[in-house]
Amino acid sequence: MPTSGITDVVLFVAGACVGSFLNVVIYRLPEDKSLWHPPSHCRSCHTRLGFVDLIPVLSYLILRGRCRHCGAPFSPRYMLVEAIAGGIAVTAWHISGFAPYYAAGLFATCAALLVIFFVDLDHMIIPDECVVVVALFGLARDGYHLYVLGLGWAIPFAQRIGGEQLTIYLPRSIVGLLVGGGLFLFIGWIFEVALKKPALGMGDVKLAAAMGAILGPGYSLLSYFLLSVLIGAAVAVLLMLLSLKRRGDYVPFGPMMALAAIVILLYTEPITLWLLSWYGYSPG
Ligand SMILES: [Zn+2]
């Protein structure tokens, strides 16, 4: 399918509009409020926001980040989420090779991860609804590959029994889900024994399992975990340098996992190859 600059602009605007809705989800989902009612309003003067206030990115810039009615400042995060969602929509479209269904699935998954990033940052919880979106994308994509490529796409587990070799085939997404979740349960348990306090929440374990369903039990999943740790370490050092956190303060790992997940979903191959190159691997 051909594409053009105009497609990119339309996709950016559409993605930013979804981002505007994601802001509502980030704010209301952890508090179990309805996502649809009441309509968006200023949290300071409670005036219902109109069309002029709700144009993604532009409203924030034109109104200089303030409520048109009472002048209360809006967090720049609203604009940031909208701009990121717009950027992801365009990127997903290009990365999918302009395949609409795949691009839509990739975008929905990254949107769920964006919600996880901010909700975990604010409340230290990872909403199950968002993890389910991530896992479903992995299962659906794997199901499609199985349908097209047959058992060759599945992972064979062979066993010699009664002098005969028997093989069962398991879907990559299912094995990845078990490996990702199991690994995190195990790591969490080790840390809990070593530090004598819980280090990873069940939300982190579920997110690792869901990412395993997408990436499968291979180098990409390993790269994803390494990337999460790298981002986590970088953020921890930055926070300490800026004196925002002290050594030993709790920094939630979920946001790092969500951020690393978005990056690796959009750039699976370059990042996997980049991390493998640290171990002297070069594609030949
Ligand atoms: Zn107001």
Coordinates of N, CA, C and O in Angstrom, one line a residue, residues 12 15-20 22-23 26 55-58 60-61 74-88 114 117-118 121 259 262:
F12 N -0.9 11.0 12.6 CA -0.4 11.6 13.8 C -1.6 12.3 14.6 O -1.7 12.1 15.8
G15 N -3.7 9.5 16.1 CA -3.0 9.0 17.3 C -3.1 9.9 18.5 O -3.3 9.5 19.6
A16 N -2.9 11.2 18.2 CA -3.0 12.2 19.3 C -4.4 12.3 19.9 O -4.5 12.5 21.1
C17 N -5.4 12.1 19.0 CA -6.8 12.1 19.6 C -6.9 10.9 20.5 O -7.6 11.0 21.6
V18 N -6.4 9.7 20.1 CA -6.4 8.6 21.0 C -5.7 8.9 22.3 O -6.1 8.6 23.4
G19 N -4.5 9.6 22.1 CA -3.7 10.0 23.3 C -4.5 10.8 24.2 O -4.4 10.7 25.5
S20 N -5.4 11.7 23.7 CA -6.2 12.5 24.5 C -7.2 11.7 25.4 O -7.4 11.9 26.6
L22 N -6.4 8.5 26.1 CA -5.5 7.8 27.1 C -5.3 8.6 28.3 O -5.1 8.0 29.4
N23 N -5.2 9.9 28.2 CA -5.1 10.8 29.4 C -6.2 10.6 30.4 O -6.0 10.5 31.6
I26 N -5.7 7.1 32.0 CA -4.6 7.2 33.0 C -5.1 7.8 34.3 O -4.8 7.3 35.4
I55 N -8.5 20.1 21.6 CA -7.7 19.8 20.4 C -6.3 19.2 20.9 O -5.6 20.0 21.5
P56 N -6.0 18.0 20.5 CA -4.8 17.4 21.0 C -3.6 18.3 20.7 O -3.5 18.9 19.6
V57 N -2.6 18.4 21.6 CA -1.4 19.2 21.5 C -1.6 20.7 21.3 O -1.1 21.5 22.0
L58 N -2.4 21.0 20.3 CA -2.6 22.4 19.9 C -3.2 23.3 21.0 O -2.8 24.4 21.3
Y60 N -3.1 22.9 24.1 CA -2.2 23.1 25.2 C -1.3 24.3 24.8 O -1.0 25.2 25.6
L61 N -0.8 24.3 23.6 CA 0.2 25.3 23.1 C -0.5 26.7 23.0 O 0.0 27.7 23.5
F74 N -2.6 23.4 33.5 CA -2.7 22.0 33.2 C -1.3 21.4 33.1 O -0.3 22.0 32.7
S75 N -1.2 20.1 33.6 CA 0.1 19.4 33.5 C 0.6 19.3 32.0 O -0.3 18.9 31.2
P76 N 1.8 19.6 31.8 CA 2.3 19.3 30.4 C 2.3 17.9 30.0 O 2.4 17.5 28.8
R77 N 2.0 17.0 31.0 CA 1.9 15.6 30.7 C 0.8 15.3 29.7 O 1.0 14.4 28.8
Y78 N -0.3 16.0 29.7 CA -1.4 15.8 28.8 C -0.9 15.9 27.4 O -1.2 15.1 26.5
M79 N -0.2 17.0 27.1 CA 0.3 17.2 25.8 C 1.3 16.2 25.4 O 1.4 15.7 24.2
L80 N 2.2 15.8 26.3 CA 3.2 14.8 26.1 C 2.6 13.5 25.7 O 3.0 12.9 24.7
V81 N 1.6 13.0 26.4 CA 0.9 11.8 26.1 C 0.3 11.8 24.7 O 0.4 10.9 23.9
E82 N -0.3 13.0 24.3 CA -0.9 13.1 23.0 C 0.1 13.1 21.9 O 0.0 12.4 20.9
A83 N 1.2 13.8 22.1 CA 2.3 13.8 21.1 C 2.9 12.4 21.0 O 3.2 12.0 19.8
I84 N 3.2 11.8 22.1 CA 3.8 10.4 22.0 C 2.9 9.5 21.2 O 3.3 8.7 20.4
A85 N 1.6 9.5 21.6 CA 0.6 8.6 20.9 C 0.6 8.9 19.4 O 0.5 7.9 18.6
G86 N 0.6 10.2 19.0 CA 0.7 10.5 17.6 C 1.9 10.0 17.0 O 1.8 9.4 15.9
G87 N 3.0 10.1 17.6 CA 4.3 9.6 17.1 C 4.3 8.1 16.9 O 4.8 7.5 15.9
I88 N 3.7 7.4 17.9 CA 3.6 5.9 17.9 C 2.8 5.5 16.7 O 3.1 4.5 16.0
L114 N 1.7 2.7 27.3 CA 1.8 4.1 27.7 C 1.0 4.3 29.0 O 1.4 5.0 29.9
F117 N 2.7 2.8 31.9 CA 3.8 3.7 32.3 C 3.4 4.7 33.4 O 3.9 4.8 34.5
F118 N 2.3 5.5 33.0 CA 1.9 6.6 33.9 C 1.2 6.1 35.1 O 1.3 6.7 36.2
L121 N 3.6 4.8 37.5 CA 4.3 5.9 38.1 C 3.6 6.6 39.2 O 4.1 7.0 40.3
L259 N 8.3 1.3 29.4 CA 9.0 2.1 28.4 C 9.9 1.2 27.5 O 9.9 1.3 26.3
I262 N 7.7 -0.5 24.9 CA 7.3 0.3 23.7 C 8.5 0.3 22.7 O 8.4 0.1 21.5

